[in-house]
Amino acid sequence: MASKTLFQSVRGALLPQTNAANEAGGAAYRRSPQQALAQYASTGCLNQTFYATAEDQLSQVLGLCHQVEPELIARVALYARTKGAMKDLPALLCAVLSVKSPGLLAEIFDRVIDNPKMLRNFVQIMRSGVIGRKSLGTLPKRLIVQWIASRTDAQLFTGSIGNDPSLADIIKMVHPKPETPSRAALLGYLIGREHDAAALPPLVRQYEKFKRNTNPGKVAVPDVPFQMLASLPLTEKDWQQIARNGSWQMTRMNLNTFSRHGVFNSPELTNLIATRLSDPHLIKQAKVFPYQLLAAYRNISDSIPPSIADGLQSAMEIAISNIPRIDGKVYVLPDVSGSMHSPVTGERAGSTTQVRCVDVAALVAAAILRHNPTAEVIPFESDVVKCHLNPRDSVMTNAQKLSSLPAGGTNCSAPLTYLNASRASGDLIVYVSDNESWLDSPHYGRFNGARATETMKQWNQFKSRSPQAKMICIDIQPYATTQVVERADIFNVGGFSDQVFQLIADVASNRAGDNYWMNQIEQMTL
């Protein structure tokens, strides 16, 4: 009989050789500069992650920008903002383009810098000096002036919340020229200069009248952001009007606040808010992350009416509505290891999210199961973790079960090893992980060019029984390595917006070709 050892090694030699160590010290494959930049932009928030500091991420991104063409930087910025709903990295890439290709910056500026928060991010980054200059420069100033001119008086006023820099600081930097008396009065008002109060836009005058009012409940609450009113003495009636005027995102974030101030004492208003939360158009417009809905649902107090909780459940179903019903056998492999219990957007003093990477992985798995009841969910850490899920349970319920599983080290090959041991076959495998596998690395801590990762080896073995099978690896953290190499049957994608569900749908329906994720980015129109 032929030597199994000999022929196993020959078969293994055909697999791609690892060329990097990941942040955990395990053998891995280095992403190309183009792929790495896309990964950072789609998952990075320039905060402390489990394995990397904010400074490390910034250095990596700036270094990658020197290795790729400016056109790709522009397309990645567009993709990360419009498809991934990211903030800091798209603003940083715009700042980089102000030096590398000002013309491309002009082409994408309004599409990436699409609200006052993004404008403040961009200016803060420009003024920090991280891109090699501390002044805005002629073209960025002109773009900001045009940005201000294209907004209505009401949009500028309601967008004036926030500091470091404030909108007033930006106005002082770029000196926009007002074209109307109301704009002249508004600019003076915002920067604390002398202005014609009578010429102020109606919303500003209403706001000032409300602030001066000494008889609570007698003056209508202006339709301004919640933050501009929170410090004022407000009645229950005022709070109900604030809730009535609120945006979708503001509503989602302040349900407990509304409850404390008597908003839900009004059955009519309770019904209005529940309807708002489940409005498909508003959900899409808000660019909500599905995990934000999970967080809102988990955090609502017992005093919240059941119809509001139902509204969040409906919103979740809408947010994940583009998950396909997949023909064939599907396995979903959520990583529940220790590193996955870190905040999904990283840690930053005063603004660390309570949502963890494991919550996102659990949500993706539960959402796929919801639309594909025959799918098998196999959680893993150092080994597979047994967990029974009922496909008829809500996404919220199953996500909670998965994210509560015990955590250990990271072994990305464990679920494939488990499937191979049982001689299982299938059509689609979906990983959701940070890709920081190390327990299955033969020389942990000292990379020596092992022939292939164990995940790659186990996938090839699985493919010998299921030659038509495909694998999607969703990476939700900003690191530059993978456990498997992109090829016709393997798709590496990054992000945690609902865009990943569309990517899954495209792969499952055979609409995805080689290097699919990067092709999607490279097709962004400049």
Coordinates of N, CA and C in Angstrom, one line a residue, residues 129-336:
G129 N -2.1 67.0 11.3 CA -0.8 66.8 10.8 C -0.4 65.4 10.4
V130 N -1.3 64.4 10.6 CA -0.9 63.0 10.3 C -0.6 62.7 8.8
I131 N -1.1 63.6 7.9 CA -0.9 63.4 6.5 C 0.3 64.2 6.0
G132 N 1.0 64.9 6.9 CA 2.1 65.7 6.5 C 1.9 67.1 6.4
R133 N 0.7 67.6 6.7 CA 0.4 69.1 6.7 C -0.6 69.4 7.7
K134 N -0.6 70.6 8.2 CA -1.5 71.0 9.3 C -2.5 72.0 8.8
S135 N -2.3 72.6 7.6 CA -3.2 73.6 7.1 C -4.2 72.9 6.1
L136 N -5.3 73.4 5.9 CA -6.3 72.8 5.1 C -5.8 72.8 3.6
G137 N -5.3 73.9 3.2 CA -4.9 74.0 1.8 C -6.0 74.6 0.9
T138 N -5.6 75.1 -0.2 CA -6.6 75.9 -1.1 C -7.7 75.1 -1.5
L139 N -7.5 73.9 -2.1 CA -8.6 73.1 -2.6 C -9.5 72.6 -1.5
P140 N -9.0 72.0 -0.5 CA -9.9 71.6 0.6 C -10.8 72.7 1.2
K141 N -10.2 73.9 1.3 CA -11.0 75.1 1.7 C -12.1 75.3 0.8
R142 N -11.8 75.3 -0.5 CA -12.8 75.6 -1.5 C -13.9 74.5 -1.5
L143 N -13.5 73.3 -1.3 CA -14.5 72.2 -1.2 C -15.4 72.4 0.0
I144 N -14.8 72.8 1.1 CA -15.6 73.0 2.3 C -16.6 74.2 2.1
V145 N -16.1 75.3 1.5 CA -16.9 76.4 1.3 C -18.1 76.0 0.4
Q146 N -17.8 75.2 -0.6 CA -18.9 74.7 -1.5 C -19.9 73.8 -0.7
W147 N -19.3 73.0 0.1 CA -20.1 72.1 1.0 C -21.1 72.9 1.8
I148 N -20.6 74.0 2.5 CA -21.4 74.9 3.3 C -22.5 75.6 2.5
A149 N -22.1 76.1 1.3 CA -23.0 76.8 0.4 C -24.1 75.9 -0.1
S150 N -23.9 74.6 -0.2 CA -24.9 73.7 -0.7 C -25.9 73.2 0.3
R151 N -25.7 73.6 1.6 CA -26.6 73.2 2.6 C -27.6 74.4 2.9
T152 N -28.8 74.0 3.3 CA -29.8 75.0 3.7 C -29.4 75.6 5.1
D153 N -30.0 76.7 5.4 CA -29.8 77.3 6.7 C -30.1 76.4 7.8
A154 N -31.3 75.7 7.7 CA -31.7 74.7 8.7 C -30.7 73.6 8.8
Q155 N -30.2 73.1 7.7 CA -29.2 72.0 7.8 C -27.9 72.4 8.5
L156 N -27.5 73.6 8.2 CA -26.3 74.1 8.9 C -26.5 74.3 10.4
F157 N -27.7 74.8 10.7 CA -28.0 75.1 12.2 C -28.1 73.8 12.9
T158 N -28.8 72.8 12.4 CA -29.0 71.5 13.1 C -27.7 70.7 13.1
G159 N -26.8 71.0 12.1 CA -25.6 70.3 12.1 C -24.5 70.9 12.9
S160 N -24.8 71.9 13.7 CA -23.8 72.7 14.4 C -23.4 72.1 15.7
I161 N -24.0 71.0 16.1 CA -23.6 70.3 17.3 C -22.3 69.6 17.2
G162 N -21.6 69.4 18.2 CA -20.3 68.7 18.2 C -19.1 69.7 18.2
N163 N -18.0 69.2 18.8 CA -16.8 70.0 19.0 C -15.5 69.3 18.4
D164 N -14.4 70.1 18.5 CA -13.1 69.6 18.2 C -12.9 69.0 16.8
P165 N -13.1 69.8 15.8 CA -13.6 71.1 15.7 C -15.1 71.2 15.7
S166 N -15.6 72.4 16.0 CA -17.1 72.6 15.9 C -17.3 73.2 14.5
L167 N -18.5 73.2 14.1 CA -18.9 73.8 12.8 C -18.5 75.3 12.8
A168 N -18.6 75.9 13.9 CA -18.2 77.3 14.0 C -16.7 77.5 13.8
D169 N -15.9 76.5 14.3 CA -14.4 76.6 14.1 C -14.1 76.4 12.6
I170 N -14.9 75.6 11.9 CA -14.6 75.4 10.5 C -15.0 76.6 9.7
I171 N -16.1 77.2 10.1 CA -16.5 78.5 9.4 C -15.4 79.5 9.5
K172 N -14.8 79.6 10.7 CA -13.8 80.6 10.9 C -12.5 80.3 10.1
M173 N -12.3 79.0 9.8 CA -11.1 78.6 9.0 C -11.3 78.9 7.6
V174 N -12.5 78.8 7.0 CA -12.7 78.8 5.5 C -13.3 80.1 5.1
H175 N -13.9 80.9 6.0 CA -14.5 82.2 5.7 C -15.5 82.2 4.5
P176 N -16.6 81.4 4.6 CA -17.6 81.4 3.5 C -18.3 82.7 3.4
K177 N -18.6 83.1 2.1 CA -19.2 84.4 1.9 C -20.7 84.1 1.8
P178 N -21.5 84.8 2.7 CA -23.0 84.6 2.6 C -23.6 85.2 1.4
E179 N -24.6 84.5 0.9 CA -25.3 85.1 -0.3 C -26.6 85.6 0.0
T180 N -27.1 85.5 1.2 CA -28.4 86.0 1.6 C -28.3 86.6 3.0
P181 N -29.2 87.5 3.3 CA -29.2 88.1 4.7 C -29.4 87.1 5.8
S182 N -30.2 86.1 5.5 CA -30.4 85.0 6.6 C -29.1 84.2 6.7
R183 N -28.4 83.9 5.6 CA -27.1 83.2 5.8 C -26.1 84.0 6.5
A184 N -26.0 85.3 6.2 CA -25.1 86.2 6.9 C -25.4 86.2 8.4
A185 N -26.7 86.3 8.7 CA -27.0 86.3 10.1 C -26.7 85.0 10.8
L186 N -27.0 83.9 10.1 CA -26.7 82.6 10.7 C -25.2 82.4 10.9
L187 N -24.4 82.7 10.0 CA -22.9 82.5 10.1 C -22.4 83.4 11.3
G188 N -22.9 84.6 11.4 CA -22.5 85.4 12.6 C -23.0 84.8 13.9
Y189 N -24.2 84.3 13.9 CA -24.7 83.7 15.1 C -23.9 82.5 15.5
L190 N -23.5 81.6 14.5 CA -22.8 80.4 14.8 C -21.4 80.7 15.4
I191 N -20.8 81.7 14.9 CA -19.4 82.0 15.3 C -19.3 83.0 16.5
G192 N -20.5 83.4 17.0 CA -20.5 84.4 18.1 C -20.2 85.8 17.7
R193 N -20.4 86.1 16.5 CA -20.2 87.5 16.1 C -21.5 88.3 16.0
E194 N -21.3 89.6 15.9 CA -22.5 90.5 15.7 C -23.3 90.1 14.5
H195 N -24.6 90.1 14.6 CA -25.5 89.7 13.5 C -26.9 90.3 13.7
D196 N -27.6 90.3 12.6 CA -29.0 90.8 12.6 C -30.0 89.7 13.1
A197 N -30.4 89.8 14.3 CA -31.2 88.7 14.9 C -32.5 88.6 14.1
A198 N -33.0 89.7 13.6 CA -34.3 89.6 12.9 C -34.2 88.9 11.6
A199 N -32.9 88.8 11.1 CA -32.7 88.1 9.8 C -32.4 86.6 9.9
L200 N -32.3 86.2 11.2 CA -32.0 84.7 11.4 C -33.0 83.8 10.8
P201 N -32.7 82.7 10.3 CA -33.6 81.7 9.8 C -34.7 81.4 10.9
P202 N -35.9 81.1 10.4 CA -37.1 80.9 11.3 C -36.8 79.8 12.4
L203 N -36.1 78.8 12.0 CA -35.8 77.7 13.0 C -34.9 78.2 14.1
V204 N -33.9 79.1 13.8 CA -33.0 79.6 14.8 C -33.8 80.5 15.8
R205 N -34.7 81.4 15.2 CA -35.5 82.3 16.0 C -36.4 81.5 16.9
Q206 N -37.0 80.4 16.4 CA -37.8 79.5 17.3 C -37.1 78.9 18.4
Y207 N -35.8 78.5 18.1 CA -35.0 77.8 19.1 C -34.6 78.9 20.2
E208 N -34.3 80.0 19.8 CA -33.9 81.1 20.8 C -35.1 81.5 21.6
K209 N -36.3 81.5 21.0 CA -37.5 81.8 21.8 C -37.8 80.7 22.8
F210 N -37.6 79.5 22.4 CA -37.8 78.4 23.3 C -36.8 78.4 24.5
K211 N -35.6 78.8 24.2 CA -34.6 78.9 25.3 C -34.9 80.0 26.3
R212 N -35.4 81.1 25.8 CA -35.8 82.2 26.7 C -37.0 82.0 27.4
N213 N -37.9 81.1 27.0 CA -39.2 80.9 27.6 C -39.1 80.5 29.1
T214 N -39.8 81.2 30.0 CA -39.8 80.9 31.4 C -41.1 80.3 31.9
N215 N -41.9 79.9 30.9 CA -43.2 79.3 31.2 C -43.2 77.9 30.5
P216 N -42.6 76.9 31.1 CA -42.5 75.6 30.4 C -43.8 75.1 29.9
G217 N -43.7 74.5 28.7 CA -44.9 73.9 28.1 C -45.7 74.8 27.3
K218 N -45.4 76.1 27.2 CA -46.2 77.1 26.5 C -45.7 77.5 25.2
V219 N -44.4 77.1 24.9 CA -43.8 77.4 23.6 C -43.5 76.1 22.9
A220 N -43.8 76.1 21.6 CA -43.6 74.8 20.9 C -42.1 74.5 20.8
V221 N -41.8 73.2 21.0 CA -40.4 72.7 20.9 C -39.9 72.7 19.5
P222 N -38.8 73.4 19.2 CA -38.3 73.5 17.9 C -37.8 72.1 17.4
D223 N -37.9 71.9 16.1 CA -37.4 70.7 15.5 C -35.9 70.7 15.2
V224 N -35.2 70.5 16.3 CA -33.7 70.6 16.3 C -33.2 69.3 16.9
P225 N -31.9 68.9 16.7 CA -31.4 67.7 17.3 C -31.6 67.7 18.9
F226 N -31.8 66.5 19.3 CA -32.0 66.3 20.8 C -30.9 66.9 21.6
Q227 N -29.7 66.8 21.2 CA -28.6 67.3 22.0 C -28.7 68.8 22.3
M228 N -29.4 69.6 21.4 CA -29.5 71.0 21.6 C -30.6 71.4 22.6
L229 N -31.3 70.4 23.1 CA -32.4 70.6 24.0 C -32.2 69.9 25.4
A230 N -31.4 68.9 25.4 CA -31.3 68.0 26.6 C -31.0 68.8 27.9
S231 N -30.2 69.9 27.8 CA -29.8 70.6 29.0 C -30.8 71.6 29.5
L232 N -31.9 71.7 28.8 CA -33.0 72.7 29.1 C -34.0 72.1 30.0
P233 N -34.7 72.9 30.8 CA -35.8 72.3 31.6 C -37.0 72.0 30.7
L234 N -37.3 70.7 30.6 CA -38.3 70.3 29.7 C -39.5 69.5 30.5
T235 N -40.7 69.8 30.0 CA -41.9 69.1 30.5 C -42.1 67.8 29.8
E236 N -43.0 67.0 30.4 CA -43.4 65.7 29.7 C -43.9 66.0 28.3
K237 N -44.7 67.1 28.2 CA -45.2 67.5 26.8 C -44.1 67.9 25.9
D238 N -43.0 68.5 26.4 CA -41.9 68.9 25.6 C -41.2 67.6 25.1
W239 N -41.0 66.7 26.0 CA -40.3 65.4 25.6 C -41.1 64.7 24.6
Q240 N -42.4 64.7 24.7 CA -43.3 64.0 23.7 C -43.1 64.7 22.3
Q241 N -43.0 66.0 22.3 CA -42.8 66.7 21.0 C -41.4 66.4 20.5
I242 N -40.4 66.3 21.3 CA -39.0 65.9 20.9 C -39.1 64.6 20.2
A243 N -39.8 63.6 20.9 CA -39.9 62.3 20.3 C -40.6 62.3 19.0
R244 N -41.7 63.1 18.9 CA -42.4 63.2 17.7 C -41.6 63.7 16.5
N245 N -40.7 64.6 16.8 CA -39.8 65.2 15.8 C -38.6 64.4 15.5
G246 N -38.3 63.4 16.3 CA -37.0 62.7 16.2 C -36.7 61.9 15.0
S247 N -35.5 61.8 14.6 CA -35.1 61.0 13.4 C -35.1 59.5 13.9
W248 N -34.9 58.6 12.9 CA -35.0 57.2 13.2 C -33.8 56.8 14.1
Q249 N -32.6 57.3 13.8 CA -31.5 56.9 14.7 C -31.6 57.5 16.1
M250 N -32.0 58.8 16.1 CA -32.2 59.4 17.4 C -33.2 58.6 18.3
T251 N -34.3 58.2 17.6 CA -35.3 57.4 18.3 C -34.7 56.1 18.9
R252 N -34.0 55.4 18.0 CA -33.4 54.1 18.4 C -32.5 54.3 19.6
M253 N -31.8 55.4 19.7 CA -30.8 55.6 20.7 C -31.3 56.1 22.0
N254 N -32.6 56.5 22.0 CA -33.1 57.2 23.2 C -34.4 56.7 23.7
L255 N -34.7 55.4 23.5 CA -35.9 54.8 23.9 C -36.0 54.8 25.4
N256 N -35.0 54.5 26.1 CA -35.0 54.5 27.6 C -35.2 55.9 28.1
T257 N -34.6 56.9 27.5 CA -34.7 58.3 27.9 C -36.2 58.7 27.7
F258 N -36.8 58.3 26.6 CA -38.2 58.6 26.3 C -39.1 58.0 27.4
S259 N -38.8 56.8 27.8 CA -39.6 56.1 28.8 C -39.5 56.9 30.2
R260 N -38.3 57.3 30.5 CA -38.1 58.0 31.8 C -38.8 59.3 31.9
H261 N -39.0 59.9 30.7 CA -39.7 61.3 30.7 C -41.1 61.2 30.2
G262 N -41.7 60.1 30.2 CA -43.2 60.0 30.0 C -43.6 60.0 28.6
V263 N -42.8 59.8 27.6 CA -43.2 59.8 26.2 C -44.2 58.8 25.9
F264 N -44.0 57.6 26.5 CA -44.9 56.5 26.2 C -46.2 56.5 27.0
N265 N -46.4 57.5 27.8 CA -47.7 57.7 28.4 C -48.8 58.0 27.4
S266 N -48.4 58.4 26.2 CA -49.3 58.7 25.1 C -49.4 57.5 24.2
P267 N -50.5 56.8 24.1 CA -50.7 55.7 23.3 C -50.5 56.0 21.8
E268 N -51.0 57.2 21.4 CA -50.9 57.6 20.0 C -49.4 57.8 19.6
L269 N -48.6 58.4 20.5 CA -47.2 58.6 20.2 C -46.4 57.3 20.3
T270 N -46.8 56.4 21.2 CA -46.2 55.1 21.3 C -46.4 54.3 19.9
N271 N -47.5 54.4 19.4 CA -47.8 53.8 18.1 C -47.0 54.4 17.0
L272 N -46.9 55.7 17.0 CA -46.1 56.5 16.0 C -44.6 56.0 16.0
I273 N -44.1 55.9 17.2 CA -42.7 55.5 17.4 C -42.5 54.1 16.9
A274 N -43.4 53.2 17.3 CA -43.2 51.8 16.9 C -43.3 51.7 15.4
T275 N -44.2 52.5 14.7 CA -44.3 52.5 13.3 C -43.0 53.1 12.7
R276 N -42.5 54.1 13.2 CA -41.3 54.7 12.7 C -40.1 53.7 12.7
L277 N -40.0 53.0 13.8 CA -38.9 52.0 14.0 C -38.9 50.9 12.9
S278 N -40.1 50.6 12.4 CA -40.2 49.5 11.5 C -40.5 50.0 10.1
D279 N -40.2 51.3 9.8 CA -40.4 51.8 8.5 C -39.2 51.5 7.6
P280 N -39.4 50.7 6.5 CA -38.3 50.3 5.7 C -37.5 51.4 5.1
H281 N -38.2 52.5 4.6 CA -37.5 53.6 4.0 C -36.6 54.3 5.0
L282 N -37.1 54.5 6.2 CA -36.3 55.2 7.3 C -35.2 54.4 7.7
I283 N -35.3 53.1 7.8 CA -34.3 52.2 8.2 C -33.1 52.2 7.1
K284 N -33.5 52.2 5.9 CA -32.5 52.3 4.8 C -31.8 53.6 4.8
Q285 N -32.6 54.7 5.0 CA -32.0 56.0 5.0 C -31.1 56.2 6.2
A286 N -31.3 55.6 7.3 CA -30.5 55.8 8.5 C -29.2 55.0 8.5
K287 N -29.0 54.1 7.5 CA -27.8 53.3 7.3 C -27.5 52.6 8.6
V288 N -28.5 52.0 9.2 CA -28.3 51.3 10.5 C -27.5 50.0 10.3
F289 N -26.6 49.8 11.2 CA -26.0 48.5 11.3 C -26.9 47.5 12.0
P290 N -27.1 46.3 11.5 CA -27.9 45.3 12.2 C -27.6 45.1 13.6
Y291 N -26.3 45.2 13.9 CA -25.8 45.0 15.3 C -26.3 46.1 16.2
Q292 N -26.6 47.3 15.7 CA -27.1 48.4 16.5 C -28.5 48.1 16.9
L293 N -29.3 47.4 16.0 CA -30.6 47.0 16.4 C -30.6 46.0 17.5
L294 N -29.6 45.1 17.4 CA -29.5 44.1 18.5 C -29.2 44.7 19.8
A295 N -28.3 45.7 19.8 CA -27.9 46.4 21.0 C -29.1 47.2 21.6
A296 N -29.9 47.8 20.7 CA -31.0 48.6 21.2 C -32.0 47.6 21.8
Y297 N -32.3 46.5 21.2 CA -33.2 45.5 21.7 C -32.8 45.0 23.1
R298 N -31.5 44.7 23.2 CA -31.0 44.2 24.5 C -31.1 45.2 25.6
N299 N -30.9 46.4 25.3 CA -30.8 47.5 26.3 C -32.1 48.1 26.7
I300 N -33.2 47.8 26.1 CA -34.4 48.5 26.4 C -34.9 48.1 27.8
S301 N -35.4 49.0 28.6 CA -35.8 48.7 30.0 C -37.1 48.0 30.0
D302 N -37.5 47.5 31.2 CA -38.8 46.8 31.3 C -40.0 47.7 31.2
S303 N -39.7 49.0 31.3 CA -40.8 49.9 31.2 C -41.2 50.3 29.7
I304 N -40.4 49.8 28.8 CA -40.7 50.0 27.4 C -41.9 49.2 26.9
P305 N -42.9 49.8 26.3 CA -44.1 49.1 25.8 C -43.7 48.0 24.8
P306 N -44.4 46.8 24.9 CA -44.1 45.7 24.0 C -44.1 46.1 22.5
S307 N -45.0 47.0 22.1 CA -45.0 47.4 20.7 C -43.7 48.0 20.2
I308 N -43.0 48.7 21.1 CA -41.7 49.3 20.8 C -40.7 48.1 20.5
A309 N -40.7 47.2 21.4 CA -39.8 46.0 21.2 C -40.1 45.3 19.9
D310 N -41.4 45.2 19.6 CA -41.8 44.5 18.4 C -41.3 45.3 17.2
G311 N -41.4 46.7 17.3 CA -40.9 47.5 16.3 C -39.4 47.3 16.0
L312 N -38.6 47.1 17.0 CA -37.2 46.8 16.8 C -37.0 45.4 16.2
Q313 N -37.8 44.5 16.6 CA -37.8 43.1 15.9 C -38.1 43.2 14.4
S314 N -39.1 44.0 14.1 CA -39.5 44.2 12.7 C -38.3 44.9 12.0
A315 N -37.7 45.9 12.6 CA -36.6 46.6 12.0 C -35.5 45.7 11.7
M316 N -35.2 44.7 12.6 CA -34.2 43.7 12.3 C -34.5 42.9 11.1
E317 N -35.7 42.4 11.0 CA -36.1 41.6 9.8 C -35.9 42.4 8.5
I318 N -36.2 43.7 8.6 CA -36.0 44.5 7.4 C -34.5 44.7 7.1
A319 N -33.7 44.9 8.1 CA -32.3 45.2 8.0 C -31.6 44.0 7.4
I320 N -32.1 42.8 7.6 CA -31.4 41.6 7.1 C -32.2 40.9 6.0
S321 N -33.1 41.7 5.3 CA -34.0 41.2 4.3 C -33.3 40.7 3.1
N322 N -32.0 41.2 2.8 CA -31.3 40.8 1.6 C -30.5 39.5 1.8
I323 N -30.7 38.8 2.9 CA -30.1 37.5 3.1 C -30.8 36.5 2.2
P324 N -30.1 35.8 1.3 CA -30.8 34.9 0.4 C -31.3 33.6 1.0
R325 N -32.2 32.9 0.4 CA -32.5 31.5 0.7 C -31.6 30.7 -0.2
I326 N -30.7 30.0 0.4 CA -29.6 29.3 -0.4 C -30.0 27.9 -0.7
D327 N -29.8 27.5 -1.9 CA -30.0 26.1 -2.3 C -28.9 25.3 -1.8
G328 N -29.2 24.1 -1.3 CA -28.1 23.2 -0.8 C -27.8 23.4 0.7
K329 N -26.8 22.7 1.1 CA -26.4 22.6 2.5 C -25.5 23.8 2.9
V330 N -25.9 24.5 3.9 CA -25.1 25.7 4.4 C -24.6 25.4 5.8
Y331 N -23.4 25.8 6.0 CA -22.8 25.8 7.4 C -22.3 27.2 7.7
V332 N -22.7 27.7 8.9 CA -22.2 29.0 9.4 C -21.4 28.8 10.6
L333 N -20.2 29.4 10.5 CA -19.1 29.1 11.6 C -18.8 30.4 12.3
P334 N -19.5 30.8 13.3 CA -19.2 32.0 14.1 C -18.1 31.7 15.1
D335 N -17.1 32.6 15.1 CA -16.0 32.6 16.1 C -16.5 33.2 17.4
V336 N -16.4 32.4 18.5 CA -16.8 32.9 19.8 C -15.6 32.9 20.8

